[in-house]
Short mmCIF file of N, CA and C in Angstrom, two decimals:
data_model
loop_
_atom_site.label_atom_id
_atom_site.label_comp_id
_atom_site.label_asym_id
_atom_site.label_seq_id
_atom_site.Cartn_x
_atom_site.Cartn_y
_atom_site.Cartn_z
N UNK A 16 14.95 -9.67 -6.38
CA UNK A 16 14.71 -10.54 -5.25
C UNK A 16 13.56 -10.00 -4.38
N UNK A 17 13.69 -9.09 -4.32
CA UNK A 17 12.38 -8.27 -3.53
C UNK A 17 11.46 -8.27 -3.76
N UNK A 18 11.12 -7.98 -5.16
CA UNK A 18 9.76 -8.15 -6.16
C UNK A 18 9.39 -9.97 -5.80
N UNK A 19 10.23 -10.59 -5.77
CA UNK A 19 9.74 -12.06 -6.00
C UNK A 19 9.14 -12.27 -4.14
N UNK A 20 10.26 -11.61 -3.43
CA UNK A 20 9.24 -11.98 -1.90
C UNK A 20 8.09 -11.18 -1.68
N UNK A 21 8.01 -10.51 -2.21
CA UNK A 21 7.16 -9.10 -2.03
C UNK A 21 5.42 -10.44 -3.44
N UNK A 22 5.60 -10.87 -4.68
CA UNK A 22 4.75 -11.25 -5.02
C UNK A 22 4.22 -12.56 -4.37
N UNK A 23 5.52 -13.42 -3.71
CA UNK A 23 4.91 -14.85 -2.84
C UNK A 23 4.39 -14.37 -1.94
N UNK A 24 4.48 -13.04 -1.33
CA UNK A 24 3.54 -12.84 0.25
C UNK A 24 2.28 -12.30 -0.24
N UNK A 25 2.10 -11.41 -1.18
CA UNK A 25 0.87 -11.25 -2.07
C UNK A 25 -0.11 -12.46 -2.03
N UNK A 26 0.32 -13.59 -2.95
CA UNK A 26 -0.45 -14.54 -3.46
C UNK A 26 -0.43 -15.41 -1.51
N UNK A 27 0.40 -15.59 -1.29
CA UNK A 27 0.58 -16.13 0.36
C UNK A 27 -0.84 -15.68 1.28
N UNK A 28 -0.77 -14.15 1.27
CA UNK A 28 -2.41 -13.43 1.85
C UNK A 28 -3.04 -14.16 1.06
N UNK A 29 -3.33 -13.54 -0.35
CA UNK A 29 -4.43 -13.42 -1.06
C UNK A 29 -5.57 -14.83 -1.07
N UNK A 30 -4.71 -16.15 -1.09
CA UNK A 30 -5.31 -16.98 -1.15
C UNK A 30 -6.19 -17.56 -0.01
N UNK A 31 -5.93 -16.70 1.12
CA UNK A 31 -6.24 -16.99 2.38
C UNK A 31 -7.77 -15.81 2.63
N UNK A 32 -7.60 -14.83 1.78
CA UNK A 32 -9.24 -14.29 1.69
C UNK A 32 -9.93 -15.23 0.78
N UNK A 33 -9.89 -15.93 -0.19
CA UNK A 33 -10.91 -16.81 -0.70
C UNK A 33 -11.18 -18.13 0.15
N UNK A 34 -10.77 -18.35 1.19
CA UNK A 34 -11.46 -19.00 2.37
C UNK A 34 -12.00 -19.27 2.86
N UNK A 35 -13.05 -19.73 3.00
CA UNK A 35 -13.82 -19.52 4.64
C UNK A 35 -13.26 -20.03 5.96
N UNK A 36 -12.67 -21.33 5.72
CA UNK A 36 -12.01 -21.72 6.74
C UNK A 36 -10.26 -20.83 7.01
N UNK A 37 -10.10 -19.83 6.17
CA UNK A 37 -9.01 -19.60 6.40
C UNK A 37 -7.90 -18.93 7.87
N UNK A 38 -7.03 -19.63 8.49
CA UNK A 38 -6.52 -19.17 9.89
C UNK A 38 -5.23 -18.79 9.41
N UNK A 39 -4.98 -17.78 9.71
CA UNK A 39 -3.39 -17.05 9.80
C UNK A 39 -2.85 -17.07 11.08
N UNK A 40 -1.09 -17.09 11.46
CA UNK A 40 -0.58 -17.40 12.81
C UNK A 40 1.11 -16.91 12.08
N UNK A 41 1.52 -16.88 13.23
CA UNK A 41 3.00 -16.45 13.28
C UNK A 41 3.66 -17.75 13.94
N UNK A 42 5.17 -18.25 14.15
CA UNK A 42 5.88 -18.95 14.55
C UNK A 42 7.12 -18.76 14.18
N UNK A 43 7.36 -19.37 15.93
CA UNK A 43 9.07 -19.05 16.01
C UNK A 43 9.74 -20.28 16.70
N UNK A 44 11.15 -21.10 16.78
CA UNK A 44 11.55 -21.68 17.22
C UNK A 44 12.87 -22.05 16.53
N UNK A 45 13.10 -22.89 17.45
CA UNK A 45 14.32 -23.93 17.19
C UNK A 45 14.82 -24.40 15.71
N UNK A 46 16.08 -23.99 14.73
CA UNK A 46 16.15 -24.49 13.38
C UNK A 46 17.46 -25.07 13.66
N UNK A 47 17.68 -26.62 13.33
CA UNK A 47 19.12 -27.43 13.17
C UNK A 47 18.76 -27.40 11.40
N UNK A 48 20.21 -27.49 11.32
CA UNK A 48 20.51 -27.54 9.78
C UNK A 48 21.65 -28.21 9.64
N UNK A 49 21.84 -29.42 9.25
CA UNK A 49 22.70 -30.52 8.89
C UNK A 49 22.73 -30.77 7.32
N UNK A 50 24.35 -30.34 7.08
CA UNK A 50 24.77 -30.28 5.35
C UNK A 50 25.79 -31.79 5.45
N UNK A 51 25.63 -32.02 3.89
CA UNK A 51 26.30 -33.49 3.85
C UNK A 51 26.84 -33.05 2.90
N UNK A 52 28.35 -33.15 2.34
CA UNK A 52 28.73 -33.33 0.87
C UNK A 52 29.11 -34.71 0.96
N UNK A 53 29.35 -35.56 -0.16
CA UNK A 53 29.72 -36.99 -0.52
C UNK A 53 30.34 -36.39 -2.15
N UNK A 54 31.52 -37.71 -1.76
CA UNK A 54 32.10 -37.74 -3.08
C UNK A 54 32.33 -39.32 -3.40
N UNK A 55 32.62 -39.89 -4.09
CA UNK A 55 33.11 -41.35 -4.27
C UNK A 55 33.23 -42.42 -3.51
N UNK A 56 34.95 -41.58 -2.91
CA UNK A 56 35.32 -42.05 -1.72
C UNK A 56 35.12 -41.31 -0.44
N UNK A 57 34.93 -40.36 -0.45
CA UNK A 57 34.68 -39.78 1.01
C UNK A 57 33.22 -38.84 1.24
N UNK A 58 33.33 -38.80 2.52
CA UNK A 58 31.84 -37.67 2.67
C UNK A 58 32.15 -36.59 4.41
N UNK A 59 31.71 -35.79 4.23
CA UNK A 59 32.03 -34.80 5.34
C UNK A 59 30.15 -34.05 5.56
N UNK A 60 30.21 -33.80 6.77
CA UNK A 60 28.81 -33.38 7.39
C UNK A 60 29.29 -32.82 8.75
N UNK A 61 28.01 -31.71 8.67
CA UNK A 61 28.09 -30.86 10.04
C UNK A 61 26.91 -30.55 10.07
N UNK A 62 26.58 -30.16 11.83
CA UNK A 62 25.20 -29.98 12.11
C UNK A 62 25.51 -28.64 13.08
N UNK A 63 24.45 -28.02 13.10
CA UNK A 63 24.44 -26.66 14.11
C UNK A 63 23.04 -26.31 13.95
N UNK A 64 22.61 -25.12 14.83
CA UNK A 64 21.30 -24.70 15.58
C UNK A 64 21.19 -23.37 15.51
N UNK A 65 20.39 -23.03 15.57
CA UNK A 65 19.84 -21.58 15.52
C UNK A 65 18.48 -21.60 15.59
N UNK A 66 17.52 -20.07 15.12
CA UNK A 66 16.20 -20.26 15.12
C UNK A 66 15.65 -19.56 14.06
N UNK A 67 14.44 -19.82 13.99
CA UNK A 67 13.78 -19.37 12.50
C UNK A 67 12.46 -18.67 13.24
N UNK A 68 12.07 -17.86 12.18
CA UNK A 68 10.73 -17.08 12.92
C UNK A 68 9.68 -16.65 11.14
N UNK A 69 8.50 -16.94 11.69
CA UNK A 69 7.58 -16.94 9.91
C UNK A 69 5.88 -16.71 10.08
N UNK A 70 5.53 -16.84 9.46
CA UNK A 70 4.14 -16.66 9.05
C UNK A 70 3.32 -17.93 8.38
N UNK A 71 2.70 -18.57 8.27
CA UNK A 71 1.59 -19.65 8.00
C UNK A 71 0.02 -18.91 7.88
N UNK A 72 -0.42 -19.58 6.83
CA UNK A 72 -2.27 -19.39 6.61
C UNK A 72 -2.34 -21.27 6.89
N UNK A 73 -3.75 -21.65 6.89
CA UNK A 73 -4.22 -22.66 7.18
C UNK A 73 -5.79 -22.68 6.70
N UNK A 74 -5.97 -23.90 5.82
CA UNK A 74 -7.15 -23.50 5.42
C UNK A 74 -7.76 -24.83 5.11
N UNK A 75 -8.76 -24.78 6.01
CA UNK A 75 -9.13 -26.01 5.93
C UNK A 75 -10.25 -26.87 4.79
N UNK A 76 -9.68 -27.76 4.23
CA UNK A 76 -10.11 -28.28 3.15
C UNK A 76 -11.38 -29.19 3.67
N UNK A 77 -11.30 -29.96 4.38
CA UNK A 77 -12.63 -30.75 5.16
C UNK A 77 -12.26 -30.37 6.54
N UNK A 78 -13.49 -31.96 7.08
CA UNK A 78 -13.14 -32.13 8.34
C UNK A 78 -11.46 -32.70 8.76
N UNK A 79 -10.87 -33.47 8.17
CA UNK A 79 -9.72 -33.81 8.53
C UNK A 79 -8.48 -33.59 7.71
N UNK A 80 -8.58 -32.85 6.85
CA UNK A 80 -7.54 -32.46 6.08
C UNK A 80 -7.51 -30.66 5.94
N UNK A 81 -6.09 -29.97 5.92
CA UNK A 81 -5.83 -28.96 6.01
C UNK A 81 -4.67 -28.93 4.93
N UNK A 82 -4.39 -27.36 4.44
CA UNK A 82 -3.75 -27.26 3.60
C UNK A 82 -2.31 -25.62 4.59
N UNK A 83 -1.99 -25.62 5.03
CA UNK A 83 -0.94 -24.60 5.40
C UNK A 83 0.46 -24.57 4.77
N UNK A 84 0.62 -22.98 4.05
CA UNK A 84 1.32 -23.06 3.64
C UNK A 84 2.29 -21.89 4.23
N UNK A 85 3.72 -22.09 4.20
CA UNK A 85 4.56 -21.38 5.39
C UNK A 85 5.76 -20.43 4.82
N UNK A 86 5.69 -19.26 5.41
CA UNK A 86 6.98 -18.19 4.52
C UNK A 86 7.99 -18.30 5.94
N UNK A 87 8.84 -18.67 5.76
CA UNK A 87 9.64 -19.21 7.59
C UNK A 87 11.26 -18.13 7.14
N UNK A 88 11.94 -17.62 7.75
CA UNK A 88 13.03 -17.48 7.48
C UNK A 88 14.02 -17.61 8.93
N UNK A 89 15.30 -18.50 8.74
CA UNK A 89 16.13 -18.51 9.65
C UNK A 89 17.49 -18.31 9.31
N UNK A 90 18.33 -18.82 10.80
CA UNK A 90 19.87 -18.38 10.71
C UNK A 90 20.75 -19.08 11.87
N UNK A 91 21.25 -19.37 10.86
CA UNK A 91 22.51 -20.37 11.73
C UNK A 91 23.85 -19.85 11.78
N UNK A 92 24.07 -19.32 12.61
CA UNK A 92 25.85 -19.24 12.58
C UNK A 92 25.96 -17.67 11.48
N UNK A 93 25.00 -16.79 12.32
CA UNK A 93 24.61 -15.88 10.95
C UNK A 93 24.51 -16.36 9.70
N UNK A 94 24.02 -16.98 9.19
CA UNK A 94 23.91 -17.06 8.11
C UNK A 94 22.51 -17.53 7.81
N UNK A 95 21.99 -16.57 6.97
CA UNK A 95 20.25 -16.63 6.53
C UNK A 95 19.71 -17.71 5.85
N UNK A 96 18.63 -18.11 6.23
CA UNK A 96 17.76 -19.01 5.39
C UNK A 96 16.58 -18.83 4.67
N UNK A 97 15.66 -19.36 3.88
CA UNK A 97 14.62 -18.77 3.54
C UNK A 97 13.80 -20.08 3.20
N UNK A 98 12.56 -20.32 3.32
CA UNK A 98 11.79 -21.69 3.55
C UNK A 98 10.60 -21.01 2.82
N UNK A 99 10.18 -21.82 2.45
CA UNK A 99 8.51 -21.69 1.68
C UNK A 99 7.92 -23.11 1.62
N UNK A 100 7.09 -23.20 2.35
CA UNK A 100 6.41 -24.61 2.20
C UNK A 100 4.67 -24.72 2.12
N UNK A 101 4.39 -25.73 1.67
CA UNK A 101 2.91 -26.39 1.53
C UNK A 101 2.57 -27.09 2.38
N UNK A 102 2.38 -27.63 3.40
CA UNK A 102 2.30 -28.88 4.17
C UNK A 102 0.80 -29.12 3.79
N UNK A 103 0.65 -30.62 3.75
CA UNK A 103 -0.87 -31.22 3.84
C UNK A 103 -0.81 -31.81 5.55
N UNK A 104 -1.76 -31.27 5.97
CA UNK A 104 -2.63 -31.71 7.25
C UNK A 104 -3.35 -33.16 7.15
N UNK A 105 -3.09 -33.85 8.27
CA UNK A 105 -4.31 -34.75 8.88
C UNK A 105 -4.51 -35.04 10.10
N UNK A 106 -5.57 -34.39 10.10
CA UNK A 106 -5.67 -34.57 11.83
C UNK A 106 -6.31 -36.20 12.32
N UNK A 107 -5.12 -37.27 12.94
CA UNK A 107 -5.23 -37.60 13.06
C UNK A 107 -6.25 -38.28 14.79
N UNK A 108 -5.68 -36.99 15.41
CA UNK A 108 -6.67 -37.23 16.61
C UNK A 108 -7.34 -35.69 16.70
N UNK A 109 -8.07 -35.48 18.20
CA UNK A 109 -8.82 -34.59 18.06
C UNK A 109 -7.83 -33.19 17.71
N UNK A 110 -6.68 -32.85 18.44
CA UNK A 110 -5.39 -32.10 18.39
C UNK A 110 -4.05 -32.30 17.71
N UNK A 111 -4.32 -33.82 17.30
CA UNK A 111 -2.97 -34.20 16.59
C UNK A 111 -2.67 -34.27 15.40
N UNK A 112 -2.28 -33.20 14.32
CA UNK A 112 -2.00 -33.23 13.27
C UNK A 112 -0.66 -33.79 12.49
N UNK A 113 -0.74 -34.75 11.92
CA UNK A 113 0.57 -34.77 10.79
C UNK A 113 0.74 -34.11 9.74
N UNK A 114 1.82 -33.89 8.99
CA UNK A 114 2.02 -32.71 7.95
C UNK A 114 2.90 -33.36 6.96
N UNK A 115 2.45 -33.37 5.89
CA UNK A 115 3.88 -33.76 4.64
C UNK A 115 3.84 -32.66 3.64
N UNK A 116 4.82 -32.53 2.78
CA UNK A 116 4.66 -31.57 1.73
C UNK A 116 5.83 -31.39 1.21
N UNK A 117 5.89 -30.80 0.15
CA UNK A 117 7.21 -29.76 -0.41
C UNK A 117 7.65 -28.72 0.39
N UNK A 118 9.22 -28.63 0.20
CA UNK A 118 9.61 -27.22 0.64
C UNK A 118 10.78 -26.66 0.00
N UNK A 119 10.70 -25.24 0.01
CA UNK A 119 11.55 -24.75 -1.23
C UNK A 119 12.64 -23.74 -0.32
N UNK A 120 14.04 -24.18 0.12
CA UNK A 120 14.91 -23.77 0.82
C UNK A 120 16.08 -22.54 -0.20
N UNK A 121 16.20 -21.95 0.61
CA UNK A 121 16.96 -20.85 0.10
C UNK A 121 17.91 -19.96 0.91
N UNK A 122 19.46 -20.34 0.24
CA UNK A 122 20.47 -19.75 1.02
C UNK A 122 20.68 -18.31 1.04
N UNK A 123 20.33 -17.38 2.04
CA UNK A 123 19.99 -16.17 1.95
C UNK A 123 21.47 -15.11 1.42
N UNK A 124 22.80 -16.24 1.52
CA UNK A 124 24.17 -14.97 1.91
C UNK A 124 24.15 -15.69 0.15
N UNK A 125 25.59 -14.62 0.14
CA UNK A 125 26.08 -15.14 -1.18
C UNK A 125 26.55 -16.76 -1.46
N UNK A 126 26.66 -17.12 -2.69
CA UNK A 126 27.58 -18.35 -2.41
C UNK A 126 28.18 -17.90 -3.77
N UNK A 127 29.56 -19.09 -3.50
CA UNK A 127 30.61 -19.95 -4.96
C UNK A 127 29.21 -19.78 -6.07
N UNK A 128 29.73 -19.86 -7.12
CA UNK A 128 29.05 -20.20 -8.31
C UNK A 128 28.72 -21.75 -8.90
N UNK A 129 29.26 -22.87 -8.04
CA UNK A 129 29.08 -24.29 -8.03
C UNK A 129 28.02 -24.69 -6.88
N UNK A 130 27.37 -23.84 -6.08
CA UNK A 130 27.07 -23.96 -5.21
C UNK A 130 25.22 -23.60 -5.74
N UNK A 131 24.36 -24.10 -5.83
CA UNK A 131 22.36 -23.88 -5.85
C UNK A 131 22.38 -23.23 -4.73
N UNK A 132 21.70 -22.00 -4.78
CA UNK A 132 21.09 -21.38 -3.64
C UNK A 132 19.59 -21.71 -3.25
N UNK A 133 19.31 -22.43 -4.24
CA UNK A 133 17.89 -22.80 -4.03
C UNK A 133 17.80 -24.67 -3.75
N UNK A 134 16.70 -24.71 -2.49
CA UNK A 134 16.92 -26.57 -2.83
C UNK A 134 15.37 -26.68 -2.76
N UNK A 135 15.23 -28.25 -3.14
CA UNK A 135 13.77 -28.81 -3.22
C UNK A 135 13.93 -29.68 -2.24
N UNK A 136 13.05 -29.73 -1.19
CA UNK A 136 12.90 -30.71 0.06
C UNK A 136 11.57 -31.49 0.13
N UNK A 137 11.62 -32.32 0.71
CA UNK A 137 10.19 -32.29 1.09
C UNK A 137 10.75 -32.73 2.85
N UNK A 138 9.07 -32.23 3.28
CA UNK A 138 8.86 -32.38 4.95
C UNK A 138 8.01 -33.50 5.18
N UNK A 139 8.13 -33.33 6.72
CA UNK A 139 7.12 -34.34 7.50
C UNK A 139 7.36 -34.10 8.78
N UNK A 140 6.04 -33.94 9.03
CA UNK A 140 5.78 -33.28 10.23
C UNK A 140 4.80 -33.74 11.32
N UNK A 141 4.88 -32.92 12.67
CA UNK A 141 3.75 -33.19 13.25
C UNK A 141 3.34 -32.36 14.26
N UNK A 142 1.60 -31.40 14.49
CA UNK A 142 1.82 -30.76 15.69
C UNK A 142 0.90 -31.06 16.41
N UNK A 143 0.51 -30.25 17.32
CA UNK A 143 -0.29 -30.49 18.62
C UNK A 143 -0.62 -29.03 19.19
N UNK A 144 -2.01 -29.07 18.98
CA UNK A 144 -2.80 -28.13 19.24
C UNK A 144 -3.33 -27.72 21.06
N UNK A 145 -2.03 -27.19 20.88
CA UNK A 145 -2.77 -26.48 22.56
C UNK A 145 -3.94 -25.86 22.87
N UNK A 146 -4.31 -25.34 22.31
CA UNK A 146 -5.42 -24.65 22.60
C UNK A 146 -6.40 -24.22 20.87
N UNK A 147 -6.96 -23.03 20.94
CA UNK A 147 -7.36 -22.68 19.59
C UNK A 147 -6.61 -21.57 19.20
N UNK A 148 -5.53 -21.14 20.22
CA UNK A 148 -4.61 -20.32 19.66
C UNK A 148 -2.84 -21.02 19.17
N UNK A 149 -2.59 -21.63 20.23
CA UNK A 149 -1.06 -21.61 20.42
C UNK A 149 -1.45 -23.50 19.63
N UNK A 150 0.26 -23.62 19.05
CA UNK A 150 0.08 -24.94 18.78
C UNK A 150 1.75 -25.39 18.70
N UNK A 151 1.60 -26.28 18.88
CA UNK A 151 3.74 -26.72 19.02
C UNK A 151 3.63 -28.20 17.76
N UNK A 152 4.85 -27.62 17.28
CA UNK A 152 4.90 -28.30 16.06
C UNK A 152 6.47 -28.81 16.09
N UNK A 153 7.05 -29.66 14.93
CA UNK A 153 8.06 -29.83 14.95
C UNK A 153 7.62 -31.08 13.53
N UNK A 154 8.90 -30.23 12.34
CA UNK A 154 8.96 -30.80 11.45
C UNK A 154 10.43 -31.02 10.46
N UNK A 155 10.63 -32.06 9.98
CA UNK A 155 11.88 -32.47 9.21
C UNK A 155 11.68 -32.67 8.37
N UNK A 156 12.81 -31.56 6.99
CA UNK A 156 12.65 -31.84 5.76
C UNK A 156 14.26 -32.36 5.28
N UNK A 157 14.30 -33.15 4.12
CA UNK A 157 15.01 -33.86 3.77
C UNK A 157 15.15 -33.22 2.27
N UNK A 158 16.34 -32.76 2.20
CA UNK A 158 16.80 -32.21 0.84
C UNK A 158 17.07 -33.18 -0.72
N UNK A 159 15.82 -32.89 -1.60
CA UNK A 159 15.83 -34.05 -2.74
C UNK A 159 16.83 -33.85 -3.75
N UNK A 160 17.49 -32.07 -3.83
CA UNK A 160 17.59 -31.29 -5.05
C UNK A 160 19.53 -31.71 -4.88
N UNK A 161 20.02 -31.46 -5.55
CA UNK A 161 21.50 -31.23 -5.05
C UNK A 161 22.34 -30.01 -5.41
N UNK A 162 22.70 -29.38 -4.27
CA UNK A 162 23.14 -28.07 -4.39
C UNK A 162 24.55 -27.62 -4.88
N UNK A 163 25.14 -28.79 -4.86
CA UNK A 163 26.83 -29.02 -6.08
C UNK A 163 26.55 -29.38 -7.32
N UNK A 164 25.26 -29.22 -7.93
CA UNK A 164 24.97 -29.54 -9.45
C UNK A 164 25.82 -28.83 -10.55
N UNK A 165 25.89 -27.70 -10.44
CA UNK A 165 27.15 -26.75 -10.82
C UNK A 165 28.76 -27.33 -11.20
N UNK A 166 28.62 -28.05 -10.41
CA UNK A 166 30.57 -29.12 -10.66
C UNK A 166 30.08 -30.04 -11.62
N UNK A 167 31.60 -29.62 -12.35
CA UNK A 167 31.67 -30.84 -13.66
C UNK A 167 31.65 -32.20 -12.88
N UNK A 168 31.67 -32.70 -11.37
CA UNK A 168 31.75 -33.81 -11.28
C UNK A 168 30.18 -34.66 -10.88
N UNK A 169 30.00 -35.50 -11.42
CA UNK A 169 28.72 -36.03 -11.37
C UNK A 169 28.39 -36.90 -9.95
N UNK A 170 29.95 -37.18 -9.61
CA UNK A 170 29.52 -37.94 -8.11
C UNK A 170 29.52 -37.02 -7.08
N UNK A 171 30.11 -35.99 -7.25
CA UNK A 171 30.21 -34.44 -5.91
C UNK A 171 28.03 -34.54 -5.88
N UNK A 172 27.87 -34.56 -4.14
CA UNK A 172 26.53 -34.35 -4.02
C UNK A 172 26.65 -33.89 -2.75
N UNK A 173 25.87 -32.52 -2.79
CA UNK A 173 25.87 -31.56 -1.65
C UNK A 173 24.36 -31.39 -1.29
N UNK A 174 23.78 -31.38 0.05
CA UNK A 174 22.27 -31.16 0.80
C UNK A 174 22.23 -30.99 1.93
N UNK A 175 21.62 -30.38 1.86
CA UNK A 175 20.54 -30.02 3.70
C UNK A 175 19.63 -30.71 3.79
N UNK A 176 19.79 -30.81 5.40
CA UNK A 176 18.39 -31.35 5.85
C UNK A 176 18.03 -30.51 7.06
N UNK A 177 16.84 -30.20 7.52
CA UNK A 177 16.55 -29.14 8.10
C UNK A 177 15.42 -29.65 9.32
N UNK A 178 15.39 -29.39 10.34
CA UNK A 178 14.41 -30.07 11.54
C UNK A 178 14.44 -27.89 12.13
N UNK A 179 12.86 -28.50 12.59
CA UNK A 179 12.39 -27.08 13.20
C UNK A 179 11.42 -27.60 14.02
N UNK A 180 11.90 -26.96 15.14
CA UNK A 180 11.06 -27.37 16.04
C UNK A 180 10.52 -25.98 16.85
N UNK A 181 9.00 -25.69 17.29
CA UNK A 181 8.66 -24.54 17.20
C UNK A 181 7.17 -24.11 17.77
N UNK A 182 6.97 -23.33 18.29
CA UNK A 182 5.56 -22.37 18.81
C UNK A 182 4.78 -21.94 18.03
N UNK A 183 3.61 -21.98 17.64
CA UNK A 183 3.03 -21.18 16.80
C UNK A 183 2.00 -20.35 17.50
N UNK A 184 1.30 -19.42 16.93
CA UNK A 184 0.32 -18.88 17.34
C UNK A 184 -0.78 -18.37 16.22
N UNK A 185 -2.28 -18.81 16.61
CA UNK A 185 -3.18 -19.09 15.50
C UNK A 185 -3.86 -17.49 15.62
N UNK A 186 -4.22 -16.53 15.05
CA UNK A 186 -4.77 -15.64 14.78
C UNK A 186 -6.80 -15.96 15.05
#
């Protein structure tokens, strides 16, 4: 497990020296995490809060498109998270960026053996550039993957969905 975070933060830098436009920043804020299971006949969901704190490069592809991609880790109710995402940029006004992309979620504690520790999301987002340092963002990803795949039952469907809302700061 170490080797694998230890090679995504590798390639995470690395790609950010073949750049020119490349900006690195830190961020921290606000993480809700809302799980749904559904079965047939019934479905059960809970939501709770905590915060997440990470690292982002940003690298800008033109004038209005950006590519940032994000190593985020949080915790709810003690319990760890782990985020890796791509977002595509468009700056739609002079400060106002939208963001969509993949994101690759990961339950940091142990789990059941019916249970994916890993999910596929995708986001959508949007921030706002305070200045050329600080920027406030806030983005929601929606879990595609299903994390009860493991059960012989084909209608059991378990996911997260994840909203972060948050400070950044641009290097």
């Amino acid at each position: 497990m170490k080797k694998n975070i230890i090679t995504i933060l590798v390639l995470f830098i690395g790609f950010g020296c073949f750049s020119q436009k490349a900006k690195f920043g830190v961020e921290a804020g606000y993480l809700n995490g809302y799980s749904k299971v559904t079965d047939d006949n019934s479905s059960a969901s809970s939501s709770d809060g905590g915060f997440f704190i990470g690292g982002f490069s940003e690298f800008g592809l033109s004038n209005k498109l950006t590519l940032a991609p994000r190593l985020t880790v949080g915790s709810i109710n003690s319990n760890g998270f782990g985020f890796l995402s791509a977002l595509l940029g468009y700056n739609v006004l002079n400060k106002v960026k939208i963001e969509a992309g993949p994101q690759l979620s990961y339950l940091l504690e142990s789990t059941p053996e019916e249970v994916n520790s890993l999910g596929i999301d995708l986001g959508l987002g949007i921030s706002y550039d305070i200045n050329d340092h600080f920027i406030l963002s806030a983005r929601y990803s929606s879990e595609l993957s299903n994390r009860a795949s493991n059960v012989d039952s084909e209608d059991l469907k378990a996911r997260f969905n994840w909203l972060f809302i948050g400070l950044g700061y641009r290097f």
